């Protein structure tokens, strides 16, 4: 079985975390996010993957290589992938696709049974099948209406609130027959949601929806990244490599700690959870609440970090307070007794002087 992974985007909503790493390489429990979808595809029976790369592609290619370490054969498609759009970029590799194939975004976290999706597509004799998840706010996604046979009769990308006729949203995982790409013009910008799916509906071609109840999170913002992290500790998102029952701890009165290698930790106070990368040093009397700290970070005595993401190679001085929703970019220095307000993004390579106060707009 073959698959295509969409991995070329810039991840601008996750800046500054994506200045030095492409979105698929953002660490999630100390593994690149893309590794989880690779493993899910392999578990479903995929033995060959084409990764559509673009922004900072070298980081992806260096880590995943030829795929042998992951039990799959991986090839890379470079070039104008971002300019061509999702469907246009996928069309470039369709001549190497032999039969029904899967397409998946590289930045989603899900417990969807992809094998079941594939078999459903075959059973329906569909030209395309879209995995659909139910959400409360569908305005950030493509939405679909199904008939009684789950055939898609209407589809709209990112509707305004008053246009949201459905809360079933495009989950970024599809099954296609190669012939579907006969509809995609060569060398032009052509998107799945904006162009291909509406065209298929307009031409009355067999495009189906696959509603599923399993966990799904499109990790597009720092808040959804932290929510997905919390969902692992709560057991809602199951990662094959992690036994969540050993991570739960007491989420209300003590919190759970997940750390990488070679960390030096002096008994911090943790509420909710703390995820640490490799080589993290935490001094005495540090408070951490529902936060993720990447590798090679030093946190000095008395610092407090609340619902934040701290990038790589960051130094956080004594008594620093980082409030909820803030993101500290890689290679930054936050000097002693500084306060970073809620929802502040500190750019990479920043140096914030002693006793500063950084407030949101």
Short mmCIF file of C-alpha atoms in Angstrom, two decimals:
data_model
loop_
_atom_site.label_atom_id
_atom_site.label_comp_id
_atom_site.label_asym_id
_atom_site.label_seq_id
_atom_site.Cartn_x
_atom_site.Cartn_y
_atom_site.Cartn_z
CA UNK A 1 0.00 0.00 0.00
CA UNK A 2 1.23 3.51 -0.83
CA UNK A 3 0.71 6.86 0.86
CA UNK A 4 1.53 10.53 0.41
CA UNK A 5 2.35 12.81 3.36
CA UNK A 6 1.85 16.56 2.99
CA UNK A 7 4.90 18.07 4.71
CA UNK A 8 5.77 21.28 2.88
CA UNK A 9 3.95 24.01 4.81
CA UNK A 10 5.55 26.78 6.86
CA UNK A 11 3.39 26.48 9.99
CA UNK A 12 3.10 30.25 10.38
CA UNK A 13 0.46 30.01 13.14
CA UNK A 14 3.04 28.18 15.28
CA UNK A 15 5.72 30.85 14.94
CA UNK A 16 8.27 31.34 16.47
CA UNK A 17 8.51 27.54 16.95
CA UNK A 18 8.77 27.10 13.17
CA UNK A 19 11.60 29.57 12.50
CA UNK A 20 14.29 26.86 12.66
CA UNK A 21 12.18 23.73 12.16
CA UNK A 22 9.39 22.84 9.74
CA UNK A 23 6.03 22.15 11.36
CA UNK A 24 6.29 18.34 10.86
CA UNK A 25 9.47 18.40 12.97
CA UNK A 26 8.02 20.15 16.02
CA UNK A 27 8.67 17.76 18.92
CA UNK A 28 5.70 16.08 20.55
CA UNK A 29 6.75 13.97 23.52
CA UNK A 30 10.28 14.31 22.15
CA UNK A 31 9.54 12.87 18.70
CA UNK A 32 8.74 14.89 15.55
CA UNK A 33 4.99 15.17 15.02
CA UNK A 34 5.32 13.60 11.58
CA UNK A 35 6.73 10.42 13.11
CA UNK A 36 3.33 9.61 14.61
CA UNK A 37 1.51 9.71 11.26
CA UNK A 38 4.33 7.67 9.67
CA UNK A 39 3.91 5.00 12.35
CA UNK A 40 0.12 5.07 11.95
CA UNK A 41 0.43 4.55 8.19
CA UNK A 42 2.90 1.69 8.64
CA UNK A 43 0.56 0.04 11.16
CA UNK A 44 -2.24 0.29 8.56
CA UNK A 45 -0.14 -1.65 6.04
CA UNK A 46 1.60 1.14 4.10
CA UNK A 47 5.00 0.10 2.79
CA UNK A 48 5.88 3.09 0.56
CA UNK A 49 5.48 6.79 1.38
CA UNK A 50 6.04 9.87 -0.78
CA UNK A 51 6.66 12.95 1.37
CA UNK A 52 5.91 16.30 -0.26
CA UNK A 53 8.50 18.61 1.26
CA UNK A 54 9.17 22.33 0.98
CA UNK A 55 10.01 24.65 3.88
CA UNK A 56 13.24 23.56 5.66
CA UNK A 57 12.99 20.22 3.87
CA UNK A 58 16.53 19.20 4.88
CA UNK A 59 15.41 18.72 8.50
CA UNK A 60 12.75 16.20 7.44
CA UNK A 61 14.99 14.35 4.98
CA UNK A 62 17.87 14.13 7.47
CA UNK A 63 15.67 12.68 10.22
CA UNK A 64 13.55 10.20 8.24
CA UNK A 65 16.10 9.27 5.56
CA UNK A 66 15.02 6.39 3.34
CA UNK A 67 12.50 5.24 5.95
CA UNK A 68 14.26 1.96 6.76
CA UNK A 69 14.41 2.80 10.48
CA UNK A 70 10.62 3.21 10.44
CA UNK A 71 9.83 0.03 8.50
CA UNK A 72 8.80 1.79 5.30
CA UNK A 73 10.31 3.02 2.02
CA UNK A 74 10.30 6.84 1.93
CA UNK A 75 10.78 9.07 -1.14
CA UNK A 76 10.73 12.87 -1.24
CA UNK A 77 9.10 15.19 -3.74
CA UNK A 78 10.61 18.66 -3.75
CA UNK A 79 10.16 21.72 -5.93
CA UNK A 80 7.20 24.06 -6.09
CA UNK A 81 4.98 22.07 -3.73
CA UNK A 82 3.68 25.05 -1.74
CA UNK A 83 2.92 27.06 -4.91
CA UNK A 84 1.16 24.08 -6.49
CA UNK A 85 -1.26 23.55 -3.60
CA UNK A 86 -2.10 20.21 -1.98
CA UNK A 87 -3.70 18.58 -5.04
CA UNK A 88 -1.21 20.04 -7.52
CA UNK A 89 1.77 18.86 -5.47
CA UNK A 90 0.24 15.39 -5.02
CA UNK A 91 -0.34 15.11 -8.79
CA UNK A 92 3.45 15.24 -9.28
CA UNK A 93 3.87 11.81 -7.64
CA UNK A 94 0.67 10.15 -8.93
CA UNK A 95 2.54 8.62 -11.88
CA UNK A 96 4.47 6.57 -9.29
CA UNK A 97 1.25 5.43 -7.59
CA UNK A 98 0.06 2.00 -8.68
CA UNK A 99 -3.36 1.73 -7.02
CA UNK A 100 -5.63 3.16 -4.32
CA UNK A 101 -3.54 5.33 -1.98
CA UNK A 102 -3.76 7.37 1.22
CA UNK A 103 -2.93 11.05 1.63
CA UNK A 104 -2.30 12.44 5.12
CA UNK A 105 -1.24 15.77 6.59
CA UNK A 106 1.99 15.62 8.58
CA UNK A 107 0.77 17.74 11.49
CA UNK A 108 -2.29 15.89 12.77
CA UNK A 109 -2.53 13.71 15.85
CA UNK A 110 -5.23 11.06 15.70
CA UNK A 111 -6.31 7.59 16.75
CA UNK A 112 -8.26 7.09 13.52
CA UNK A 113 -8.15 3.52 12.17
CA UNK A 114 -6.66 4.26 8.76
CA UNK A 115 -7.03 0.66 7.63
CA UNK A 116 -10.78 0.89 8.29
CA UNK A 117 -10.89 4.14 6.26
CA UNK A 118 -9.09 2.45 3.37
CA UNK A 119 -11.41 -0.57 3.37
CA UNK A 120 -14.49 1.68 3.60
CA UNK A 121 -13.28 3.57 0.51
CA UNK A 122 -12.89 0.31 -1.42
CA UNK A 123 -16.31 -0.92 -0.31
CA UNK A 124 -17.96 2.30 -1.51
CA UNK A 125 -16.09 2.15 -4.84
CA UNK A 126 -15.27 5.81 -4.24
CA UNK A 127 -12.97 8.00 -6.31
CA UNK A 128 -12.09 9.92 -3.14
CA UNK A 129 -12.95 9.49 0.55
CA UNK A 130 -12.42 12.18 3.20
CA UNK A 131 -12.04 11.34 6.90
CA UNK A 132 -14.41 13.65 8.80
CA UNK A 133 -14.21 14.64 12.46
CA UNK A 134 -16.89 16.43 14.45
CA UNK A 135 -15.86 19.73 16.07
CA UNK A 136 -17.59 22.56 17.94
CA UNK A 137 -16.18 25.39 15.81
CA UNK A 138 -15.90 24.36 12.14
CA UNK A 139 -14.91 27.79 10.78
CA UNK A 140 -11.20 26.91 10.55
CA UNK A 141 -11.76 23.81 8.42
CA UNK A 142 -13.44 22.45 5.33
CA UNK A 143 -16.96 21.25 6.16
CA UNK A 144 -19.12 18.60 4.52
CA UNK A 145 -22.75 17.50 4.30
CA UNK A 146 -23.44 13.81 3.59
CA UNK A 147 -26.44 12.04 2.17
CA UNK A 148 -27.89 8.87 3.69
CA UNK A 149 -25.15 6.79 2.01
CA UNK A 150 -22.36 9.09 3.31
CA UNK A 151 -21.75 10.50 -0.15
CA UNK A 152 -20.62 14.14 0.08
CA UNK A 153 -23.23 16.44 -1.45
CA UNK A 154 -21.84 19.77 -0.29
CA UNK A 155 -18.39 20.98 0.77
CA UNK A 156 -17.08 24.40 1.78
CA UNK A 157 -13.62 25.48 2.92
CA UNK A 158 -13.34 27.63 6.09
CA UNK A 159 -16.89 28.98 6.22
CA UNK A 160 -17.89 32.14 8.05
CA UNK A 161 -19.92 31.39 11.21
CA UNK A 162 -23.19 32.14 9.39
CA UNK A 163 -22.14 29.81 6.53
CA UNK A 164 -21.29 26.83 8.74
CA UNK A 165 -23.90 24.33 7.58
CA UNK A 166 -22.12 21.37 9.21
CA UNK A 167 -19.76 20.55 12.07
CA UNK A 168 -18.22 17.59 10.24
CA UNK A 169 -14.79 18.82 9.19
CA UNK A 170 -12.05 17.66 6.87
CA UNK A 171 -9.56 15.80 9.10
CA UNK A 172 -6.68 15.98 6.61
CA UNK A 173 -6.65 12.25 5.80
CA UNK A 174 -7.94 10.97 2.46
CA UNK A 175 -8.08 7.89 0.26
CA UNK A 176 -7.87 8.40 -3.50
CA UNK A 177 -7.95 6.49 -6.71
CA UNK A 178 -5.15 7.78 -8.99
CA UNK A 179 -7.74 8.69 -11.67
CA UNK A 180 -9.08 11.45 -9.39
CA UNK A 181 -6.01 13.46 -10.34
CA UNK A 182 -7.05 13.59 -13.99
CA UNK A 183 -9.15 16.53 -12.76
CA UNK A 184 -6.06 18.38 -11.51
CA UNK A 185 -4.40 20.71 -14.05
CA UNK A 186 -0.67 20.14 -14.35
CA UNK A 187 1.62 22.84 -12.99
CA UNK A 188 -1.17 25.01 -11.56
CA UNK A 189 -2.09 25.87 -7.99
CA UNK A 190 -4.86 23.42 -7.13
CA UNK A 191 -6.03 22.64 -3.63
CA UNK A 192 -7.96 19.63 -2.33
CA UNK A 193 -10.52 21.60 -0.35
CA UNK A 194 -10.87 24.73 -2.48
CA UNK A 195 -10.71 23.13 -5.91
CA UNK A 196 -10.66 19.35 -6.25
CA UNK A 197 -13.45 18.34 -3.86
CA UNK A 198 -15.92 21.00 -5.09
CA UNK A 199 -15.11 20.01 -8.69
CA UNK A 200 -15.79 16.34 -7.95
CA UNK A 201 -19.15 17.22 -6.36
CA UNK A 202 -20.03 19.50 -9.28
CA UNK A 203 -19.30 16.69 -11.75
CA UNK A 204 -21.27 14.20 -9.64
CA UNK A 205 -18.27 11.93 -9.11
CA UNK A 206 -18.25 9.41 -6.22
CA UNK A 207 -16.71 11.30 -3.29
CA UNK A 208 -17.57 9.96 0.16
CA UNK A 209 -17.17 11.00 3.77
CA UNK A 210 -15.94 8.76 6.57
CA UNK A 211 -17.15 10.22 9.89
CA UNK A 212 -15.14 8.93 12.84
CA UNK A 213 -15.30 9.37 16.61
CA UNK A 214 -11.69 8.59 17.50
CA UNK A 215 -9.39 11.33 18.76
CA UNK A 216 -8.24 13.98 16.27
CA UNK A 217 -6.33 17.23 16.70
CA UNK A 218 -5.07 19.52 13.97
CA UNK A 219 -2.07 20.99 15.74
CA UNK A 220 -2.18 24.43 14.16
CA UNK A 221 -1.67 26.74 17.13
CA UNK A 222 0.26 26.71 20.43
CA UNK A 223 -3.05 26.27 22.29
CA UNK A 224 -3.99 23.13 20.30
CA UNK A 225 -0.45 21.79 20.78
CA UNK A 226 -0.77 22.13 24.56
CA UNK A 227 -4.28 20.66 24.44
CA UNK A 228 -3.00 17.60 22.56
CA UNK A 229 -0.27 17.23 25.19
CA UNK A 230 -2.87 17.35 27.96
CA UNK A 231 -4.96 14.80 26.06
CA UNK A 232 -2.07 12.31 26.13
CA UNK A 233 -1.80 12.58 29.91
CA UNK A 234 -5.59 12.23 30.23
CA UNK A 235 -5.56 9.11 28.05
CA UNK A 236 -7.71 10.64 25.30
CA UNK A 237 -4.91 10.61 22.71
CA UNK A 238 -3.16 7.26 22.71
CA UNK A 239 0.40 7.18 21.42
CA UNK A 240 1.68 3.66 20.66
CA UNK A 241 5.07 4.41 22.20
CA UNK A 242 3.63 5.67 25.49
CA UNK A 243 1.59 3.94 28.15
CA UNK A 244 -0.66 6.77 29.25
CA UNK A 245 -1.75 5.02 32.43
CA UNK A 246 1.80 5.48 33.75
CA UNK A 247 1.76 9.19 32.89
CA UNK A 248 -1.48 10.34 34.45
CA UNK A 249 -0.17 11.12 37.93
CA UNK A 250 -2.49 13.31 39.95
CA UNK A 251 -3.37 15.97 37.41
CA UNK A 252 -4.98 18.25 39.98
CA UNK A 253 -2.66 17.95 42.99
CA UNK A 254 0.83 17.23 41.82
CA UNK A 255 0.94 16.82 38.10
CA UNK A 256 2.83 14.50 35.77
CA UNK A 257 6.37 14.80 34.50
CA UNK A 258 7.66 13.40 31.21
CA UNK A 259 11.34 14.07 30.57
CA UNK A 260 13.91 13.33 27.90
CA UNK A 261 17.48 12.20 28.43
CA UNK A 262 20.18 13.71 30.64
CA UNK A 263 17.88 16.10 32.50
CA UNK A 264 18.84 17.60 35.87
CA UNK A 265 15.72 18.32 37.89
CA UNK A 266 15.60 19.65 41.47
CA UNK A 267 12.11 18.67 42.56
CA UNK A 268 9.98 21.30 40.81
CA UNK A 269 6.34 21.93 41.71
CA UNK A 270 4.28 20.65 38.78
CA UNK A 271 0.57 21.29 38.25
CA UNK A 272 -1.15 19.45 35.42
CA UNK A 273 1.91 18.31 33.45
CA UNK A 274 5.40 19.18 32.31
CA UNK A 275 7.05 17.69 29.22
CA UNK A 276 10.82 18.20 29.02
CA UNK A 277 13.18 17.56 26.12
CA UNK A 278 16.77 16.36 26.48
CA UNK A 279 19.39 18.16 28.60
CA UNK A 280 16.94 20.32 30.55
CA UNK A 281 18.25 21.76 33.83
CA UNK A 282 15.73 22.89 36.43
CA UNK A 283 16.90 24.54 39.66
CA UNK A 284 15.16 24.70 43.07
CA UNK A 285 11.69 26.10 43.75
CA UNK A 286 10.61 26.16 40.10
CA UNK A 287 6.88 25.99 39.34
CA UNK A 288 5.67 24.52 36.05
CA UNK A 289 2.02 24.23 35.04
CA UNK A 290 0.75 22.55 31.84
CA UNK A 291 3.87 23.46 29.86
CA UNK A 292 6.24 21.95 27.29
CA UNK A 293 9.95 22.70 27.42
CA UNK A 294 12.12 21.72 24.46
CA UNK A 295 15.73 20.45 24.68
CA UNK A 296 18.79 22.24 26.09
CA UNK A 297 16.88 24.64 28.35
CA UNK A 298 18.09 25.98 31.68
CA UNK A 299 15.55 27.25 34.22
CA UNK A 300 17.00 28.97 37.27
CA UNK A 301 15.74 29.07 40.85
CA UNK A 302 12.26 30.37 41.60
CA UNK A 303 11.09 30.67 37.99
CA UNK A 304 7.38 30.11 37.25
CA UNK A 305 6.05 28.85 33.91
CA UNK A 306 2.32 28.62 33.26
CA UNK A 307 0.75 26.99 30.16
CA UNK A 308 3.68 27.97 27.94
CA UNK A 309 5.96 26.47 25.30
CA UNK A 310 9.69 27.04 25.68
CA UNK A 311 11.84 26.51 22.56
CA UNK A 312 15.32 24.95 22.36
CA UNK A 313 18.50 26.41 23.85
CA UNK A 314 16.64 28.90 26.05
CA UNK A 315 17.96 30.34 29.32
CA UNK A 316 15.37 31.40 31.91
CA UNK A 317 16.83 33.36 34.81
CA UNK A 318 15.99 33.45 38.53
CA UNK A 319 12.48 34.46 39.49
CA UNK A 320 11.25 34.81 35.90
CA UNK A 321 7.48 34.47 35.45
CA UNK A 322 6.06 33.32 32.10
CA UNK A 323 2.29 33.52 31.95
CA UNK A 324 -0.35 31.44 30.17
CA UNK A 325 -0.29 31.14 26.37
CA UNK A 326 3.22 32.51 25.86
CA UNK A 327 5.83 31.00 23.53
CA UNK A 328 9.58 31.56 23.89
CA UNK A 329 11.54 31.15 20.65
CA UNK A 330 14.76 29.13 20.32
CA UNK A 331 18.11 30.50 21.51
CA UNK A 332 16.56 33.21 23.70
CA UNK A 333 17.72 34.53 27.07
CA UNK A 334 15.21 35.76 29.64
CA UNK A 335 17.20 37.44 32.41
CA UNK A 336 16.44 37.38 36.16
CA UNK A 337 13.10 38.56 37.59
CA UNK A 338 11.57 39.35 34.21
CA UNK A 339 7.84 38.88 33.70
CA UNK A 340 6.43 37.68 30.36
CA UNK A 341 2.68 38.39 30.21
CA UNK A 342 -0.05 36.12 28.87
CA UNK A 343 -0.09 35.19 25.15
CA UNK A 344 3.24 36.85 24.37
CA UNK A 345 5.51 35.43 21.65
CA UNK A 346 9.21 36.04 22.19
CA UNK A 347 11.04 35.73 18.87
CA UNK A 348 14.09 33.50 18.38
CA UNK A 349 17.51 34.83 19.41
CA UNK A 350 15.92 37.38 21.77
CA UNK A 351 17.55 38.67 24.94
CA UNK A 352 15.19 40.18 27.52
CA UNK A 353 17.04 42.22 30.14
CA UNK A 354 16.78 41.88 33.90
CA UNK A 355 13.51 42.85 35.63
CA UNK A 356 11.73 43.61 32.36
CA UNK A 357 7.98 43.35 31.94
CA UNK A 358 6.71 42.19 28.54
CA UNK A 359 2.98 42.70 28.07
CA UNK A 360 0.66 41.58 25.25
CA UNK A 361 -0.70 44.15 22.78
#
